[in-house]
Structures are given as structure tokens and as C-alpha cells.
mmCIF file of C-alpha atoms in Angstrom:
data_model
loop_
_atom_site.group_PDB
_atom_site.id
_atom_site.type_symbol
_atom_site.label_atom_id
_atom_site.label_comp_id
_atom_site.label_asym_id
_atom_site.label_seq_id
_atom_site.Cartn_x
_atom_site.Cartn_y
_atom_site.Cartn_z
ATOM 1 C CA MET U 1036 100.987 -38.666 115.047
ATOM 2 C CA PRO U 1037 98.868 -35.763 116.379
ATOM 3 C CA ALA U 1038 96.612 -33.981 113.903
ATOM 4 C CA LEU U 1039 97.921 -30.844 112.263
ATOM 5 C CA VAL U 1040 96.604 -27.541 113.553
ATOM 6 C CA VAL U 1041 95.913 -25.247 110.603
ATOM 7 C CA LEU U 1042 94.786 -21.604 110.676
ATOM 8 C CA ILE U 1043 93.222 -20.022 107.584
ATOM 9 C CA THR U 1044 92.268 -16.358 107.188
ATOM 10 C CA GLY U 1045 89.745 -15.365 104.548
ATOM 11 C CA ALA U 1046 88.387 -18.898 104.784
ATOM 12 C CA LEU U 1047 84.725 -18.378 104.000
ATOM 13 C CA THR U 1048 84.821 -18.551 100.199
ATOM 14 C CA GLY U 1049 86.939 -19.589 97.252
ATOM 15 C CA ILE U 1050 90.506 -20.713 97.822
ATOM 16 C CA GLY U 1051 90.318 -20.340 101.608
ATOM 17 C CA ARG U 1052 87.227 -22.493 101.862
ATOM 18 C CA ALA U 1053 88.645 -25.138 99.526
ATOM 19 C CA THR U 1054 91.822 -25.260 101.603
ATOM 20 C CA ALA U 1055 89.894 -25.648 104.861
ATOM 21 C CA LEU U 1056 87.933 -28.573 103.453
ATOM 22 C CA ALA U 1057 91.043 -30.176 101.955
ATOM 23 C CA TYR U 1058 92.765 -30.128 105.335
ATOM 24 C CA ALA U 1059 89.583 -31.422 106.988
ATOM 25 C CA ARG U 1060 89.595 -34.449 104.716
ATOM 26 C CA GLU U 1061 93.089 -35.190 106.049
ATOM 27 C CA GLY U 1062 91.785 -35.075 109.627
ATOM 28 C CA ALA U 1063 93.379 -31.741 110.559
ATOM 29 C CA ASN U 1064 92.245 -29.385 113.288
ATOM 30 C CA VAL U 1065 91.222 -26.315 111.303
ATOM 31 C CA VAL U 1066 90.789 -22.773 112.617
ATOM 32 C CA VAL U 1067 88.872 -20.722 110.069
ATOM 33 C CA SER U 1068 88.316 -16.992 110.148
ATOM 34 C CA GLY U 1069 86.441 -14.311 108.286
ATOM 35 C CA ARG U 1070 84.155 -11.374 108.920
ATOM 36 C CA HIS U 1071 80.731 -13.071 108.754
ATOM 37 C CA GLN U 1072 79.578 -15.132 111.728
ATOM 38 C CA ASP U 1073 76.796 -17.130 110.066
ATOM 39 C CA GLU U 1074 78.967 -18.183 107.116
ATOM 40 C CA GLY U 1075 81.818 -19.013 109.482
ATOM 41 C CA ASP U 1076 79.638 -21.187 111.684
ATOM 42 C CA ALA U 1077 78.363 -23.030 108.606
ATOM 43 C CA LEU U 1078 81.894 -23.630 107.342
ATOM 44 C CA ALA U 1079 83.065 -24.887 110.724
ATOM 45 C CA LYS U 1080 80.179 -27.372 110.714
ATOM 46 C CA GLU U 1081 81.115 -28.513 107.209
ATOM 47 C CA VAL U 1082 84.762 -28.920 108.198
ATOM 48 C CA GLY U 1083 83.652 -31.075 111.120
ATOM 49 C CA SER U 1084 81.498 -33.266 108.910
ATOM 50 C CA SER U 1085 84.372 -33.642 106.421
ATOM 51 C CA GLY U 1086 86.673 -35.298 108.924
ATOM 52 C CA GLY U 1087 88.400 -32.485 110.787
ATOM 53 C CA ARG U 1088 87.826 -30.599 113.997
ATOM 54 C CA ALA U 1089 86.922 -26.967 113.495
ATOM 55 C CA LEU U 1090 86.873 -23.615 115.229
ATOM 56 C CA PHE U 1091 85.560 -20.409 113.659
ATOM 57 C CA VAL U 1092 86.806 -17.066 114.981
ATOM 58 C CA LYS U 1093 85.260 -13.931 113.524
ATOM 59 C CA THR U 1094 88.219 -11.764 112.519
ATOM 60 C CA ASP U 1095 88.998 -8.631 110.550
ATOM 61 C CA VAL U 1096 92.683 -8.996 109.635
ATOM 62 C CA ARG U 1097 93.034 -5.204 109.444
ATOM 63 C CA ARG U 1098 92.699 -5.040 113.249
ATOM 64 C CA ASP U 1099 95.712 -6.065 115.319
ATOM 65 C CA ALA U 1100 93.709 -6.999 118.411
ATOM 66 C CA GLU U 1101 91.382 -9.222 116.370
ATOM 67 C CA VAL U 1102 94.284 -11.077 114.753
ATOM 68 C CA GLN U 1103 95.888 -11.569 118.154
ATOM 69 C CA ASN U 1104 92.591 -12.951 119.443
ATOM 70 C CA LEU U 1105 92.395 -15.316 116.481
ATOM 71 C CA VAL U 1106 95.816 -16.830 117.178
ATOM 72 C CA ASP U 1107 95.207 -16.905 120.925
ATOM 73 C CA ARG U 1108 91.917 -18.768 120.409
ATOM 74 C CA ALA U 1109 93.660 -21.279 118.140
ATOM 75 C CA LEU U 1110 96.287 -21.940 120.811
ATOM 76 C CA GLU U 1111 93.701 -22.198 123.596
ATOM 77 C CA HIS U 1112 91.582 -24.618 121.579
ATOM 78 C CA PHE U 1113 94.220 -26.836 119.972
ATOM 79 C CA GLY U 1114 97.455 -26.140 121.893
ATOM 80 C CA ARG U 1115 99.718 -25.221 118.996
ATOM 81 C CA LEU U 1116 99.843 -23.861 115.433
ATOM 82 C CA ASP U 1117 101.501 -25.922 112.707
ATOM 83 C CA VAL U 1118 100.372 -24.275 109.473
ATOM 84 C CA ALA U 1119 98.943 -20.843 108.720
ATOM 85 C CA PHE U 1120 97.460 -19.817 105.384
ATOM 86 C CA ASN U 1121 97.132 -16.035 105.150
ATOM 87 C CA ASN U 1122 94.482 -15.949 102.465
ATOM 88 C CA ALA U 1123 92.372 -12.898 103.385
ATOM 89 C CA GLY U 1124 92.435 -10.417 100.535
ATOM 90 C CA THR U 1125 90.509 -8.067 98.303
ATOM 91 C CA GLU U 1126 90.845 -6.986 94.681
ATOM 92 C CA GLY U 1127 89.782 -3.486 95.659
ATOM 93 C CA ARG U 1128 88.449 -1.383 92.813
ATOM 94 C CA LEU U 1129 89.730 -0.921 89.256
ATOM 95 C CA THR U 1130 91.370 2.495 89.530
ATOM 96 C CA PRO U 1131 93.563 4.575 87.201
ATOM 97 C CA ILE U 1132 96.544 6.050 89.040
ATOM 98 C CA THR U 1133 95.160 9.566 88.556
ATOM 99 C CA GLU U 1134 92.061 8.568 90.555
ATOM 100 C CA VAL U 1135 93.736 6.905 93.530
ATOM 101 C CA THR U 1136 92.444 8.196 96.872
ATOM 102 C CA ASP U 1137 93.340 7.589 100.495
ATOM 103 C CA GLU U 1138 90.168 5.539 100.852
ATOM 104 C CA LEU U 1139 90.902 3.306 97.854
ATOM 105 C CA TYR U 1140 94.501 2.789 98.966
ATOM 106 C CA GLU U 1141 93.467 1.805 102.477
ATOM 107 C CA GLU U 1142 90.690 -0.464 101.184
ATOM 108 C CA THR U 1143 93.244 -2.572 99.296
ATOM 109 C CA PHE U 1144 96.471 -2.243 101.264
ATOM 110 C CA ASP U 1145 94.988 -2.548 104.754
ATOM 111 C CA THR U 1146 93.662 -6.008 103.936
ATOM 112 C CA ASN U 1147 96.274 -7.372 101.532
ATOM 113 C CA VAL U 1148 99.432 -5.926 103.101
ATOM 114 C CA LYS U 1149 98.678 -4.864 106.666
ATOM 115 C CA GLY U 1150 96.521 -7.961 107.150
ATOM 116 C CA THR U 1151 99.354 -10.207 106.010
ATOM 117 C CA LEU U 1152 101.852 -8.449 108.276
ATOM 118 C CA LEU U 1153 99.599 -8.617 111.328
ATOM 119 C CA SER U 1154 98.858 -12.281 110.687
ATOM 120 C CA LEU U 1155 102.570 -13.079 110.413
ATOM 121 C CA LYS U 1156 103.258 -11.092 113.574
ATOM 122 C CA HIS U 1157 101.011 -13.232 115.739
ATOM 123 C CA GLU U 1158 101.620 -16.521 113.917
ATOM 124 C CA PHE U 1159 105.373 -16.069 114.422
ATOM 125 C CA ARG U 1160 104.776 -15.409 118.106
ATOM 126 C CA ALA U 1161 102.968 -18.739 118.418
ATOM 127 C CA MET U 1162 105.360 -20.750 116.260
ATOM 128 C CA ARG U 1163 108.516 -19.422 117.906
ATOM 129 C CA ALA U 1164 107.222 -20.501 121.322
ATOM 130 C CA GLN U 1165 106.674 -24.136 120.360
ATOM 131 C CA ASP U 1166 108.864 -27.055 119.397
ATOM 132 C CA GLY U 1167 109.173 -27.634 115.669
ATOM 133 C CA GLY U 1168 108.425 -24.141 114.393
ATOM 134 C CA GLY U 1169 105.784 -24.124 111.686
ATOM 135 C CA SER U 1170 104.923 -23.203 108.122
ATOM 136 C CA VAL U 1171 103.202 -20.096 106.782
ATOM 137 C CA VAL U 1172 101.788 -19.646 103.287
ATOM 138 C CA ASN U 1173 100.779 -16.174 102.122
ATOM 139 C CA VAL U 1174 98.547 -15.471 99.146
ATOM 140 C CA SER U 1175 99.917 -13.235 96.421
ATOM 141 C CA SER U 1176 98.812 -13.293 92.769
ATOM 142 C CA THR U 1177 100.197 -13.260 89.264
ATOM 143 C CA TYR U 1178 99.503 -9.537 89.644
ATOM 144 C CA GLY U 1179 102.234 -9.639 92.291
ATOM 145 C CA LEU U 1180 104.668 -10.595 89.518
ATOM 146 C CA MET U 1181 103.578 -8.208 86.762
ATOM 147 C CA GLY U 1182 101.714 -4.970 86.182
ATOM 148 C CA TYR U 1183 98.401 -4.251 84.509
ATOM 149 C CA PRO U 1184 96.692 -0.951 83.591
ATOM 150 C CA ASP U 1185 94.359 0.415 86.273
ATOM 151 C CA TYR U 1186 95.465 -2.270 88.752
ATOM 152 C CA ALA U 1187 98.270 -0.339 90.444
ATOM 153 C CA LEU U 1188 96.702 -0.700 93.885
ATOM 154 C CA TYR U 1189 96.006 -4.427 93.630
ATOM 155 C CA ALA U 1190 99.259 -5.263 91.847
ATOM 156 C CA GLY U 1191 101.241 -3.107 94.262
ATOM 157 C CA SER U 1192 99.692 -4.829 97.262
ATOM 158 C CA LYS U 1193 100.413 -8.282 95.851
ATOM 159 C CA HIS U 1194 104.002 -7.327 94.968
ATOM 160 C CA ALA U 1195 104.317 -6.265 98.607
ATOM 161 C CA VAL U 1196 103.193 -9.730 99.754
ATOM 162 C CA VAL U 1197 106.041 -11.286 97.737
ATOM 163 C CA GLY U 1198 108.578 -9.003 99.431
ATOM 164 C CA ILE U 1199 107.088 -9.575 102.876
ATOM 165 C CA THR U 1200 107.266 -13.322 102.270
ATOM 166 C CA LYS U 1201 110.995 -13.162 101.467
ATOM 167 C CA ALA U 1202 111.790 -11.009 104.503
ATOM 168 C CA ALA U 1203 109.679 -13.117 106.850
ATOM 169 C CA ALA U 1204 111.332 -16.299 105.565
ATOM 170 C CA LEU U 1205 114.733 -14.941 106.548
ATOM 171 C CA GLU U 1206 113.493 -13.981 110.004
ATOM 172 C CA GLY U 1207 111.751 -17.292 110.517
ATOM 173 C CA ALA U 1208 114.480 -19.647 109.297
ATOM 174 C CA LYS U 1209 116.476 -19.760 112.534
ATOM 175 C CA HIS U 1210 113.282 -20.559 114.442
ATOM 176 C CA GLY U 1211 112.217 -23.427 112.200
ATOM 177 C CA ILE U 1212 109.490 -21.354 110.543
ATOM 178 C CA ARG U 1213 109.159 -21.576 106.782
ATOM 179 C CA VAL U 1214 107.336 -18.814 104.892
ATOM 180 C CA ASN U 1215 106.253 -19.120 101.274
ATOM 181 C CA ALA U 1216 103.554 -17.702 99.037
ATOM 182 C CA VAL U 1217 101.254 -18.867 96.288
ATOM 183 C CA ALA U 1218 100.553 -16.665 93.279
ATOM 184 C CA PRO U 1219 97.336 -17.862 91.638
ATOM 185 C CA GLY U 1220 96.415 -16.725 88.174
ATOM 186 C CA TYR U 1221 92.834 -16.748 86.964
ATOM 187 C CA THR U 1222 91.012 -19.076 89.365
ATOM 188 C CA ARG U 1223 87.304 -19.855 89.367
ATOM 189 C CA THR U 1224 86.243 -17.891 92.440
ATOM 190 C CA ALA U 1225 83.794 -15.088 93.134
ATOM 191 C CA MET U 1226 86.643 -12.638 92.480
ATOM 192 C CA TYR U 1227 87.149 -14.202 89.038
ATOM 193 C CA GLU U 1228 83.427 -13.935 88.297
ATOM 194 C CA ARG U 1229 83.441 -10.252 89.274
ATOM 195 C CA ALA U 1230 86.596 -9.472 87.281
ATOM 196 C CA THR U 1231 85.423 -11.146 84.069
ATOM 197 C CA GLY U 1232 81.768 -10.218 84.314
ATOM 198 C CA SER U 1233 80.357 -12.162 81.362
ATOM 199 C CA ASP U 1234 80.732 -15.384 79.404
ATOM 200 C CA ALA U 1235 82.203 -13.429 76.480
ATOM 201 C CA VAL U 1236 84.953 -11.950 78.625
ATOM 202 C CA ARG U 1237 85.635 -15.330 80.220
ATOM 203 C CA ALA U 1238 86.010 -16.874 76.771
ATOM 204 C CA ALA U 1239 88.474 -14.132 75.831
ATOM 205 C CA VAL U 1240 90.458 -14.764 79.019
ATOM 206 C CA ASN U 1241 90.514 -18.502 78.369
ATOM 207 C CA SER U 1242 91.843 -17.859 74.851
ATOM 208 C CA VAL U 1243 95.108 -16.469 76.230
ATOM 209 C CA LEU U 1244 95.536 -19.105 78.924
ATOM 210 C CA PRO U 1245 97.888 -21.825 77.635
ATOM 211 C CA MET U 1246 95.796 -24.511 79.342
ATOM 212 C CA GLY U 1247 92.610 -22.939 78.005
ATOM 213 C CA ARG U 1248 90.833 -22.662 81.347
ATOM 214 C CA PRO U 1249 91.039 -20.997 84.753
ATOM 215 C CA GLY U 1250 92.297 -22.926 87.735
ATOM 216 C CA THR U 1251 90.087 -24.255 90.491
ATOM 217 C CA PRO U 1252 90.226 -23.400 94.189
ATOM 218 C CA GLU U 1253 90.994 -27.054 94.879
ATOM 219 C CA GLU U 1254 94.108 -26.893 92.693
ATOM 220 C CA ILE U 1255 95.398 -23.905 94.651
ATOM 221 C CA ALA U 1256 94.515 -25.626 97.934
ATOM 222 C CA ALA U 1257 96.650 -28.626 96.950
ATOM 223 C CA ALA U 1258 99.643 -26.340 96.440
ATOM 224 C CA VAL U 1259 99.071 -24.679 99.809
ATOM 225 C CA GLN U 1260 99.007 -28.100 101.451
ATOM 226 C CA TYR U 1261 102.258 -29.036 99.746
ATOM 227 C CA LEU U 1262 104.062 -25.872 100.862
ATOM 228 C CA GLY U 1263 102.723 -26.330 104.380
ATOM 229 C CA SER U 1264 103.880 -29.928 104.599
ATOM 230 C CA ASP U 1265 107.159 -31.664 105.413
ATOM 231 C CA LYS U 1266 107.443 -32.514 101.711
ATOM 232 C CA ALA U 1267 108.477 -28.863 101.254
ATOM 233 C CA SER U 1268 110.825 -28.881 104.262
ATOM 234 C CA TYR U 1269 113.692 -27.190 102.378
ATOM 235 C CA ILE U 1270 111.559 -24.568 100.634
ATOM 236 C CA THR U 1271 111.252 -21.097 102.139
ATOM 237 C CA GLY U 1272 111.048 -17.541 100.818
ATOM 238 C CA GLN U 1273 109.548 -18.716 97.528
ATOM 239 C CA THR U 1274 106.460 -17.729 95.565
ATOM 240 C CA LEU U 1275 104.845 -20.618 93.705
ATOM 241 C CA THR U 1276 103.024 -19.481 90.573
ATOM 242 C CA LEU U 1277 99.813 -21.379 89.797
ATOM 243 C CA ASP U 1278 98.555 -19.978 86.532
ATOM 244 C CA GLY U 1279 98.198 -22.695 83.892
ATOM 245 C CA GLY U 1280 101.217 -21.278 82.049
ATOM 246 C CA LEU U 1281 100.004 -17.655 81.966
ATOM 247 C CA MET U 1282 103.301 -16.092 83.053
ATOM 248 C CA SER U 1283 105.353 -18.228 80.664
ATOM 249 C CA GLY U 1284 104.483 -16.060 77.712
ATOM 250 C CA TRP U 1285 101.264 -14.091 78.102
ATOM 251 C CA PRO U 1286 100.198 -11.920 76.304
ATOM 252 C CA LEU U 1287 102.595 -12.625 73.445
ATOM 253 C CA PHE U 1288 101.664 -16.256 72.909
ATOM 254 C CA PRO U 1289 97.910 -16.910 73.109
ATOM 255 C CA ALA U 1290 96.779 -20.506 73.334
ATOM 256 C CA SER U 1291 96.461 -22.167 69.918
#
């Protein structure tokens, strides 16, 4: 069986990086992208040493031409595209609604929403032209399933990803393209470190998590691999929540 060809945006850190390495360990051909050449080259080398074949393409997902180039390079290098993980995202800045500006809106929505749409646009083009379709996984968040004070921009953008996922799944179904999303809760990434800021805040966060801890990037990567695989062949248009039980009762039922 030929190796899977997997494309990952926002691959240089956190969940994206963990997913690239997880696929590499399975012998996949992995196309990784991000905005920093040196970090991308280093990741591609690590993917190669972990068992996969790698290509890094410097890409800003807010730019249509750059996303098109990313997918075109993947096709030129590996001949097809089996799985795409649209992971590029930003938390933006903590902003009360009364202080929202054009700049702050664009900073968050251009990456999280426009970037997802542009990625789907070109991934669909590739997958529709090949036998067997493909699988796309978008990254939302538990903030895409609830609200939180001062997070209207981030939560709104992640709610949008859930809606885009459902619409794209309906468009892709007749072409053999499945589209799902993951909605991580607190996960030990650089974004988590920035959001919590101190050990005291992290302890307070852990106290309301039913499992008493944040998730790991590797745990989210495993879910992405599942949704991208034939084991999830009848799943499309869904958002898989990965939050250690957070959405089952938080904030009414803190961990005992």
C-alpha cells in the first residue's frame, strides 16, 4: 500500500508538530507548512528522521496564492493528497467587545476563518481530481462550542470553523471527501502557557478539569489521525471534542 500523503498547516509547534511526527512514525509522506523557514526546515528534517518523507513549504494561510502554492507543491512532490489537517490558528488578543477594532478582528479571523476556507478551497481542488477523495480535519476549540467573556473574537472564529466544517462536509460527500473538526480544550502548548501565564493559574484551571490536567498535543494528534483514517470512513461533518470532560459540566461541577 502506498504511503499516505498528509498536509499540515500551522505545523511548526504544538498540535501541528505532534501530528506531523505521529504521521512520520507511520511512514507517511508529510507536507508541513508555517511562516518560519528555519523552523520549517528543522521540522522537515525531524520528520525524515522519524520515518516519514517530508517537504516544508513556507506558507501564510491568509494569502490565497500561498495556499495554492502549498497544495501545488504537495501534488508535484508526492502526486496526491490523502489527508489535510488545517491547524494554523491564533488566539488573537483578549479583547472586550467594546474594544474590538478592524485590526484585531482581521488578526484573528483572517487566520482562523479565512485561512481555513482558503485551505479547504485548494485541498478540495486536489482531492476532487484524484481517485478516492480524501479526508480533511479542521481545528476548532472548546471555545467554538461555548462563549467566554472577552473572547468574542476567538470564540466567534472557532464557532465559524464548526459551521464551515459542516458545510464543507456536505459539499465534499459526493466526491468522497470527508471533513471533520477537532475541538481541543486546554492542551499543553505554547498557547496554553500564554493563556494561563503562571503556575497558580494553571493549578486553578486544572481544578475545574474533570481529569485534573490539560491534554497533550500527542493526544490531539491521535484523534486527528483517527478522523483522517479509514477507521472513520462513515464520519463526516462532525466536531470531536477533546477536553478531558470540560464540556460535560464545567463550570458547575469542578473536579473533586
